[in-house]
PDB file of C-alpha atoms in Angstrom:
ATOM      1  CA  VAL A   1     -63.178   4.974 -27.956  1.00  0.00           C
ATOM      2  CA  THR A   2     -59.214   4.163 -28.329  1.00  0.00           C
ATOM      3  CA  PHE A   3     -56.168   3.905 -26.567  1.00  0.00           C
ATOM      4  CA  PHE A   4     -52.624   4.655 -26.531  1.00  0.00           C
ATOM      5  CA  PRO A   5     -49.808   3.946 -26.855  1.00  0.00           C
ATOM      6  CA  ALA A   6     -50.673   0.702 -27.858  1.00  0.00           C
ATOM      7  CA  MET A   7     -47.119  -0.553 -25.907  1.00  0.00           C
ATOM      8  CA  LEU A   8     -44.931   0.571 -23.010  1.00  0.00           C
ATOM      9  CA  THR A   9     -42.124  -0.965 -21.075  1.00  0.00           C
ATOM     10  CA  VAL A  10     -41.008   0.675 -18.054  1.00  0.00           C
ATOM     11  CA  PRO A  11     -38.528  -0.254 -15.245  1.00  0.00           C
ATOM     12  CA  ALA A  12     -39.087  -1.437 -11.949  1.00  0.00           C
ATOM     13  CA  GLY A  13     -40.554   1.824  -9.638  1.00  0.00           C
ATOM     14  CA  GLY A  14     -40.857   4.432 -12.145  1.00  0.00           C
ATOM     15  CA  SER A  15     -44.640   5.348 -14.100  1.00  0.00           C
ATOM     16  CA  ALA A  16     -47.055   4.425 -16.269  1.00  0.00           C
ATOM     17  CA  THR A  17     -49.679   6.647 -18.712  1.00  0.00           C
ATOM     18  CA  PHE A  18     -52.546   6.191 -20.908  1.00  0.00           C
ATOM     19  CA  PHE A  19     -54.869   7.521 -22.507  1.00  0.00           C
ATOM     20  CA  CYS A  20     -59.009   7.446 -23.131  1.00  0.00           C
ATOM     21  CA  ASN A  21     -59.949   9.717 -25.765  1.00  0.00           C
ATOM     22  CA  ILE A  22     -63.781   9.404 -26.658  1.00  0.00           C
ATOM     23  CA  SER A  23     -65.926  10.760 -29.427  1.00  0.00           C
ATOM     24  CA  MET A  24     -69.661  12.378 -28.868  1.00  0.00           C
ATOM     25  CA  GLU A  25     -71.374  11.939 -32.149  1.00  0.00           C
ATOM     26  CA  SER A  26     -74.925  12.334 -29.425  1.00  0.00           C
ATOM     27  CA  ASP A  27     -75.546  15.350 -27.112  1.00  0.00           C
ATOM     28  CA  SER A  28     -72.046  16.775 -26.257  1.00  0.00           C
ATOM     29  CA  GLY A  29     -73.675  17.057 -21.926  1.00  0.00           C
ATOM     30  CA  SER A  30     -74.937  13.558 -21.686  1.00  0.00           C
ATOM     31  CA  GLU A  31     -73.990  11.615 -18.774  1.00  0.00           C
ATOM     32  CA  TYR A  32     -70.958   8.925 -18.637  1.00  0.00           C
ATOM     33  CA  SER A  33     -68.424   6.835 -17.088  1.00  0.00           C
ATOM     34  CA  LEU A  34     -65.755   5.744 -18.043  1.00  0.00           C
ATOM     35  CA  ASN A  35     -63.952   2.470 -16.392  1.00  0.00           C
ATOM     36  CA  TRP A  36     -60.518   1.224 -16.766  1.00  0.00           C
ATOM     37  CA  TYR A  37     -60.094  -2.490 -17.286  1.00  0.00           C
ATOM     38  CA  LYS A  38     -57.321  -4.852 -16.579  1.00  0.00           C
ATOM     39  CA  GLU A  39     -56.476  -8.384 -18.038  1.00  0.00           C
ATOM     40  CA  THR A  40     -53.696 -10.673 -17.861  1.00  0.00           C
ATOM     41  CA  ASN A  41     -52.227 -13.763 -19.246  1.00  0.00           C
ATOM     42  CA  HIS A  42     -56.614 -12.958 -21.510  1.00  0.00           C
ATOM     43  CA  SER A  43     -58.114 -13.909 -18.131  1.00  0.00           C
ATOM     44  CA  GLN A  44     -61.121 -11.845 -16.987  1.00  0.00           C
ATOM     45  CA  ALA A  45     -61.448  -8.123 -16.600  1.00  0.00           C
ATOM     46  CA  GLN A  46     -60.511  -6.401 -14.002  1.00  0.00           C
ATOM     47  CA  LYS A  47     -62.067  -3.140 -13.561  1.00  0.00           C
ATOM     48  CA  ILE A  48     -58.944  -0.862 -11.707  1.00  0.00           C
ATOM     49  CA  ALA A  49     -60.376   2.168 -11.931  1.00  0.00           C
ATOM     50  CA  GLU A  50     -63.679   4.567 -13.017  1.00  0.00           C
ATOM     51  CA  ILE A  51     -63.636   8.192 -13.347  1.00  0.00           C
ATOM     52  CA  SER A  52     -67.158  10.659 -14.441  1.00  0.00           C
ATOM     53  CA  ARG A  53     -67.443  13.499 -16.282  1.00  0.00           C
ATOM     54  CA  ASN A  54     -67.679  15.721 -14.224  1.00  0.00           C
ATOM     55  CA  ASN A  55     -65.759  14.330 -11.463  1.00  0.00           C
ATOM     56  CA  PRO A  56     -62.612  16.336 -10.642  1.00  0.00           C
ATOM     57  CA  PRO A  57     -57.984  13.990 -10.694  1.00  0.00           C
ATOM     58  CA  THR A  58     -58.929  11.105  -8.245  1.00  0.00           C
ATOM     59  CA  LYS A  59     -55.485  10.082  -7.128  1.00  0.00           C
ATOM     60  CA  THR A  60     -55.080   6.772  -4.899  1.00  0.00           C
ATOM     61  CA  GLU A  61     -51.857   5.190  -3.615  1.00  0.00           C
ATOM     62  CA  LYS A  62     -51.881   3.234  -7.032  1.00  0.00           C
ATOM     63  CA  TYR A  63     -53.595   6.065 -10.125  1.00  0.00           C
ATOM     64  CA  LEU A  64     -54.389   8.647 -11.463  1.00  0.00           C
ATOM     65  CA  LEU A  65     -56.959   9.295 -13.215  1.00  0.00           C
ATOM     66  CA  THR A  66     -57.181  13.086 -14.688  1.00  0.00           C
ATOM     67  CA  ASN A  67     -60.248  14.250 -16.976  1.00  0.00           C
ATOM     68  CA  HIS A  68     -59.029  16.430 -20.499  1.00  0.00           C
ATOM     69  CA  THR A  69     -62.395  15.563 -22.130  1.00  0.00           C
ATOM     70  CA  PRO A  70     -62.111  14.050 -24.121  1.00  0.00           C
ATOM     71  CA  ALA A  71     -59.313  12.188 -24.091  1.00  0.00           C
ATOM     72  CA  PHE A  72     -58.814  11.501 -19.865  1.00  0.00           C
ATOM     73  CA  LYS A  73     -55.298  10.611 -18.384  1.00  0.00           C
ATOM     74  CA  ILE A  74     -54.615   7.197 -16.119  1.00  0.00           C
ATOM     75  CA  GLU A  75     -51.352   7.449 -15.003  1.00  0.00           C
ATOM     76  CA  ILE A  76     -50.039   4.409 -12.889  1.00  0.00           C
ATOM     77  CA  LEU A  77     -47.179   5.038  -9.615  1.00  0.00           C
ATOM     78  CA  ASN A  78     -45.155   2.781  -8.171  1.00  0.00           C
ATOM     79  CA  LEU A  79     -45.373   0.016 -10.633  1.00  0.00           C
ATOM     80  CA  HIS A  80     -44.127  -4.111  -9.759  1.00  0.00           C
ATOM     81  CA  GLN A  81     -43.541  -6.752 -12.453  1.00  0.00           C
ATOM     82  CA  ASN A  82     -47.695  -8.538 -11.177  1.00  0.00           C
ATOM     83  CA  ASP A  83     -48.335  -5.080 -13.215  1.00  0.00           C
ATOM     84  CA  SER A  84     -47.842  -6.341 -16.422  1.00  0.00           C
ATOM     85  CA  GLY A  85     -50.693  -6.881 -18.849  1.00  0.00           C
ATOM     86  CA  SER A  86     -53.320  -6.028 -20.959  1.00  0.00           C
ATOM     87  CA  TYR A  87     -54.734  -1.768 -20.743  1.00  0.00           C
ATOM     88  CA  TYR A  88     -57.600  -0.999 -21.810  1.00  0.00           C
ATOM     89  CA  CYS A  89     -60.375   1.415 -20.754  1.00  0.00           C
ATOM     90  CA  GLY A  90     -65.000   1.204 -21.283  1.00  0.00           C
ATOM     91  CA  LEU A  91     -67.066   4.018 -22.071  1.00  0.00           C
ATOM     92  CA  ILE A  92     -70.425   3.891 -20.702  1.00  0.00           C
ATOM     93  CA  SER A  93     -73.529   6.385 -22.034  1.00  0.00           C
ATOM     94  CA  PHE A  94     -76.427   7.071 -19.535  1.00  0.00           C
ATOM     95  CA  PHE A  95     -78.139   8.014 -22.280  1.00  0.00           C
ATOM     96  CA  GLU A  96     -78.143   5.358 -25.151  1.00  0.00           C
ATOM     97  CA  PRO A  97     -78.956   2.057 -22.126  1.00  0.00           C
ATOM     98  CA  ASP A  98     -76.910  -0.423 -22.160  1.00  0.00           C
ATOM     99  CA  LYS A  99     -74.525   1.099 -24.897  1.00  0.00           C
ATOM    100  CA  VAL A 100     -70.957  -0.229 -23.904  1.00  0.00           C
ATOM    101  CA  MET A 101     -68.183   0.773 -25.665  1.00  0.00           C
ATOM    102  CA  GLU A 102     -64.914  -0.940 -25.123  1.00  0.00           C
ATOM    103  CA  SER A 103     -62.026   0.612 -26.560  1.00  0.00           C
ATOM    104  CA  ASN A 104     -58.549  -0.962 -27.562  1.00  0.00           C
ATOM    105  CA  ARG A 105     -55.450  -3.155 -26.169  1.00  0.00           C
ATOM    106  CA  SER A 106     -52.628  -1.433 -24.948  1.00  0.00           C
ATOM    107  CA  GLN A 107     -49.528  -3.751 -23.800  1.00  0.00           C
ATOM    108  CA  LEU A 108     -47.640  -3.130 -20.783  1.00  0.00           C
ATOM    109  CA  VAL A 109     -44.591  -4.351 -19.738  1.00  0.00           C
ATOM    110  CA  VAL A 110     -42.413  -3.649 -16.407  1.00  0.00           C
ATOM    111  CA  THR A 111     -39.136  -5.244 -16.356  1.00  0.00           C
ATOM    112  CA  ALA A 112     -36.635  -5.547 -13.153  1.00  0.00           C
ATOM    113  CA  ALA A 113     -35.012  -3.026 -11.858  1.00  0.00           C
ATOM    114  CA  PRO A 114     -31.889  -2.718 -13.590  1.00  0.00           C
ATOM    115  CA  GLU A 115     -29.974  -3.660 -10.584  1.00  0.00           C
ATOM    116  CA  LYS A 116     -26.636  -4.472 -12.113  1.00  0.00           C
ATOM    117  CA  MET A 117     -26.400  -1.337 -14.565  1.00  0.00           C
ATOM    118  CA  ASN A 118     -26.137   0.028 -10.309  1.00  0.00           C
ATOM    119  CA  ALA A 119     -23.561  -2.262  -9.534  1.00  0.00           C
ATOM    120  CA  THR A 120     -21.543  -1.602 -12.452  1.00  0.00           C
ATOM    121  CA  ASP A 121     -21.630   2.069 -12.204  1.00  0.00           C
ATOM    122  CA  GLU A 122     -20.294   1.657  -8.667  1.00  0.00           C
ATOM    123  CA  PRO A 123     -17.411   0.861  -9.632  1.00  0.00           C
ATOM    124  CA  GLU A 124     -15.954   3.163 -12.093  1.00  0.00           C
ATOM    125  CA  MET A 125     -17.818   6.512  -9.327  1.00  0.00           C
ATOM    126  CA  GLU A 126     -15.548   4.889  -6.909  1.00  0.00           C
ATOM    127  CA  GLU A 127     -12.675   4.936  -9.080  1.00  0.00           C
ATOM    128  CA  GLY A 128     -13.119   8.186  -9.992  1.00  0.00           C
ATOM    129  CA  ASN A 129     -13.780   9.663  -6.441  1.00  0.00           C
ATOM    130  CA  PRO A 130     -12.502   7.879  -4.001  1.00  0.00           C
ATOM    131  CA  PRO A 131     -15.012   7.438  -1.001  1.00  0.00           C
ATOM    132  CA  ASP A 132     -13.817   9.611   3.098  1.00  0.00           C
ATOM    133  CA  TYR A 133     -12.797   6.042   3.927  1.00  0.00           C
ATOM    134  CA  ILE A 134      -9.878   5.081   0.905  1.00  0.00           C
ATOM    135  CA  LYS A 135      -8.592   8.811   1.685  1.00  0.00           C
ATOM    136  CA  ALA A 136      -8.619   8.560   5.238  1.00  0.00           C
ATOM    137  CA  VAL A 137      -6.562   4.690   4.789  1.00  0.00           C
ATOM    138  CA  LEU A 138      -4.206   5.974   2.224  1.00  0.00           C
ATOM    139  CA  LEU A 139      -3.690   9.302   4.819  1.00  0.00           C
ATOM    140  CA  GLY A 140      -2.271   7.393   7.719  1.00  0.00           C
ATOM    141  CA  ILE A 141      -0.788   5.319   5.805  1.00  0.00           C
ATOM    142  CA  LEU A 142       1.839   7.496   3.858  1.00  0.00           C
ATOM    143  CA  LEU A 143       1.562   9.151   8.320  1.00  0.00           C
ATOM    144  CA  LEU A 144       2.782   5.812   9.869  1.00  0.00           C
ATOM    145  CA  ALA A 145       5.318   5.641   6.604  1.00  0.00           C
ATOM    146  CA  GLY A 146       6.215   9.581   8.089  1.00  0.00           C
ATOM    147  CA  VAL A 147       6.341   7.903  11.668  1.00  0.00           C
ATOM    148  CA  VAL A 148       8.947   5.306  11.061  1.00  0.00           C
ATOM    149  CA  VAL A 149      11.057   7.374   8.644  1.00  0.00           C
ATOM    150  CA  LEU A 150      12.260   9.618  11.685  1.00  0.00           C
ATOM    151  CA  LEU A 151      12.545   7.026  14.387  1.00  0.00           C
ATOM    152  CA  ILE A 152      14.918   4.821  12.607  1.00  0.00           C
ATOM    153  CA  PHE A 153      16.757   8.483  11.493  1.00  0.00           C
ATOM    154  CA  GLY A 154      16.938   9.267  15.336  1.00  0.00           C
ATOM    155  CA  TYR A 155      17.986   6.130  15.993  1.00  0.00           C
ATOM    156  CA  LEU A 156      21.850   5.876  13.993  1.00  0.00           C
ATOM    157  CA  THR A 157      22.140   9.771  14.940  1.00  0.00           C
ATOM    158  CA  VAL A 158      22.113   9.170  19.059  1.00  0.00           C
ATOM    159  CA  THR A 159      23.945   5.903  18.100  1.00  0.00           C
ATOM    160  CA  TYR A 160      26.886   7.157  16.320  1.00  0.00           C
ATOM    161  CA  ARG A 161      27.159   9.794  18.912  1.00  0.00           C
ATOM    162  CA  ARG A 162      26.881   7.444  21.770  1.00  0.00           C
ATOM    163  CA  GLY A 163      29.982   4.797  19.798  1.00  0.00           C
ATOM    164  CA  ASP A 164      31.839   8.725  19.972  1.00  0.00           C
ATOM    165  CA  VAL A 165      30.870   9.477  24.188  1.00  0.00           C
ATOM    166  CA  GLU A 166      31.548   6.045  24.658  1.00  0.00           C
ATOM    167  CA  LYS A 167      35.593   5.413  23.042  1.00  0.00           C
ATOM    168  CA  PRO A 168      38.580   6.181  25.116  1.00  0.00           C
ATOM    169  CA  PRO A 169      39.874   9.677  25.045  1.00  0.00           C
ATOM    170  CA  SER A 170      43.066   8.416  23.306  1.00  0.00           C
ATOM    171  CA  GLU A 171      40.708   7.883  20.852  1.00  0.00           C
ATOM    172  CA  ASN A 172      38.862  10.492  20.563  1.00  0.00           C
ATOM    173  CA  MET A 173      41.655  13.271  21.275  1.00  0.00           C
ATOM    174  CA  PRO A 174      44.842  13.359  18.415  1.00  0.00           C
ATOM    175  CA  ALA A 175      48.610  11.597  20.288  1.00  0.00           C
ATOM    176  CA  GLU A 176      50.211  14.472  21.832  1.00  0.00           C
ATOM    177  CA  GLU A 177      53.359  14.761  19.468  1.00  0.00           C
ATOM    178  CA  LYS A 178      56.100  13.336  21.422  1.00  0.00           C
ATOM    179  CA  PRO A 179      59.596  15.375  21.596  1.00  0.00           C
ATOM    180  CA  PRO A 180      61.672  12.816  19.155  1.00  0.00           C
ATOM    181  CA  VAL A 181      64.849  11.085  20.799  1.00  0.00           C
ATOM    182  CA  VAL A 182      67.881  13.021  19.355  1.00  0.00           C
ATOM    183  CA  SER A 183      70.968  11.306  20.934  1.00  0.00           C
ATOM    184  CA  VAL A 184      73.531  13.847  21.789  1.00  0.00           C
ATOM    185  CA  SER A 185      77.685  13.377  21.907  1.00  0.00           C
ATOM    186  CA  THR A 186      79.547  15.017  23.713  1.00  0.00           C
ATOM    187  CA  VAL A 187      83.043  17.164  22.900  1.00  0.00           C
ATOM    188  CA  ASP A 188      86.010  16.750  25.699  1.00  0.00           C
ATOM    189  CA  TYR A 189      89.958  17.996  25.032  1.00  0.00           C
ATOM    190  CA  GLY A 190      92.202  17.402  27.580  1.00  0.00           C
ATOM    191  CA  VAL A 191      95.265  17.226  27.712  1.00  0.00           C
ATOM    192  CA  LEU A 192      97.794  14.333  27.171  1.00  0.00           C
ATOM    193  CA  GLU A 193     100.620  13.332  28.715  1.00  0.00           C
ATOM    194  CA  PHE A 194     103.246  11.212  26.938  1.00  0.00           C
ATOM    195  CA  GLN A 195     106.407  10.104  29.674  1.00  0.00           C
ATOM    196  CA  TRP A 196     109.784   8.895  28.738  1.00  0.00           C
ATOM    197  CA  GLU A 197     110.847   5.873  30.040  1.00  0.00           C
ATOM    198  CA  GLN A 198     113.515   7.010  32.823  1.00  0.00           C
ATOM    199  CA  HIS A 199     115.543   3.978  31.918  1.00  0.00           C
ATOM    200  CA  ALA A 200     115.544   4.401  28.456  1.00  0.00           C
ATOM    201  CA  GLN A 201     118.318   7.390  28.226  1.00  0.00           C
ATOM    202  CA  LEU A 202     118.660   8.478  25.060  1.00  0.00           C
ATOM    203  CA  PRO A 203     121.992  10.831  23.692  1.00  0.00           C
ATOM    204  CA  ALA A 204     120.560  14.750  23.710  1.00  0.00           C
ATOM    205  CA  GLU A 205     121.037  14.270  19.782  1.00  0.00           C
ATOM    206  CA  THR A 206     119.422  11.617  19.200  1.00  0.00           C
ATOM    207  CA  ARG A 207     116.430  12.978  21.743  1.00  0.00           C
ATOM    208  CA  VAL A 208     113.275  13.805  19.706  1.00  0.00           C
ATOM    209  CA  VAL A 209     112.160  17.176  20.824  1.00  0.00           C
ATOM    210  CA  ASP A 210     108.983  17.288  23.266  1.00  0.00           C
ATOM    211  CA  GLN A 211     105.494  17.957  21.382  1.00  0.00           C
ATOM    212  CA  THR A 212     102.449  18.297  22.583  1.00  0.00           C
ATOM    213  CA  GLU A 213      99.536  15.788  21.223  1.00  0.00           C
ATOM    214  CA  TYR A 214      95.216  16.865  20.897  1.00  0.00           C
ATOM    215  CA  ALA A 215      93.289  13.927  20.521  1.00  0.00           C
ATOM    216  CA  THR A 216      89.538  14.313  20.643  1.00  0.00           C
ATOM    217  CA  ILE A 217      87.568  11.521  22.027  1.00  0.00           C
ATOM    218  CA  VAL A 218      83.747  11.226  21.991  1.00  0.00           C
ATOM    219  CA  PHE A 219      82.604   9.221  25.524  1.00  0.00           C
ATOM    220  CA  PRO A 220      79.305   7.604  25.601  1.00  0.00           C
ATOM    221  CA  GLU A 221      76.487   9.171  27.360  1.00  0.00           C
ATOM    222  CA  GLU A 222      78.520   7.544  31.602  1.00  0.00           C
ATOM    223  CA  LYS A 223      82.096   9.360  30.981  1.00  0.00           C
ATOM    224  CA  PRO A 224      84.838   8.652  32.844  1.00  0.00           C
ATOM    225  CA  VAL A 225      86.977  11.176  35.151  1.00  0.00           C
ATOM    226  CA  THR A 226      89.210  11.974  33.934  1.00  0.00           C
ATOM    227  CA  PRO A 227      92.504  13.322  35.636  1.00  0.00           C
ATOM    228  CA  GLU A 228      91.630  16.685  34.228  1.00  0.00           C
ATOM    229  CA  ARG A 229      87.954  16.074  36.118  1.00  0.00           C
ATOM    230  CA  GLU A 230      89.727  14.991  38.958  1.00  0.00           C
ATOM    231  CA  LYS A 231      91.090  17.491  39.978  1.00  0.00           C
ATOM    232  CA  LYS A 232      89.101  20.312  39.244  1.00  0.00           C
ATOM    233  CA  HIS A 233      86.553  18.313  41.356  1.00  0.00           C
ATOM    234  CA  GLN A 234      88.721  18.211  43.510  1.00  0.00           C
ATOM    235  CA  ASP A 235      89.779  22.350  43.878  1.00  0.00           C
TER     236      ASP A 235
END
């Protein structure tokens, strides 16, 4: 009777499979039974399962037994760390009373579940593919920033236009051009009569020939009344 593999290391939550191979030297048609045992820290062996020659595959919550004569398979399901220990099988042949043959021992080591590896992998997955809630937060921040920019732009536009409206009309409208101040000079022409004094009569030969003298007089805005003007006014 042989038992293999000799060593198995499986993480918790998985399953372990062992095979027990038997060889019948005498009558192959004889009846027999195959038992499965477990030892923990060299303590007394504990029978965990049994299968006979003509039994169909048997499954429980913990073990799955399959008959592939001359090999028998046992699968230990849903492993926990307390499933660690030594396993072997024992053949009981009924045609030879009191004949029990035991196989070699195989060691099963159940390790802790790879929680640390999963915790390490999760950040990498998150970096490559951010969760949906992170995408939603980023989108919300972008939308909020856009709204703030629009509000600032609208406020500046309204303030600028309001400043133009509130300015006095004189500031908003171009200054009217005032006519240039032009000083106008008036030129008047008149006749000046020069009279000789009566008491100073000179001889004819020494008297100067009568002459008419013309003068140009520039008057200010308020013109004085000349004899000529007064005469015209009386007429």
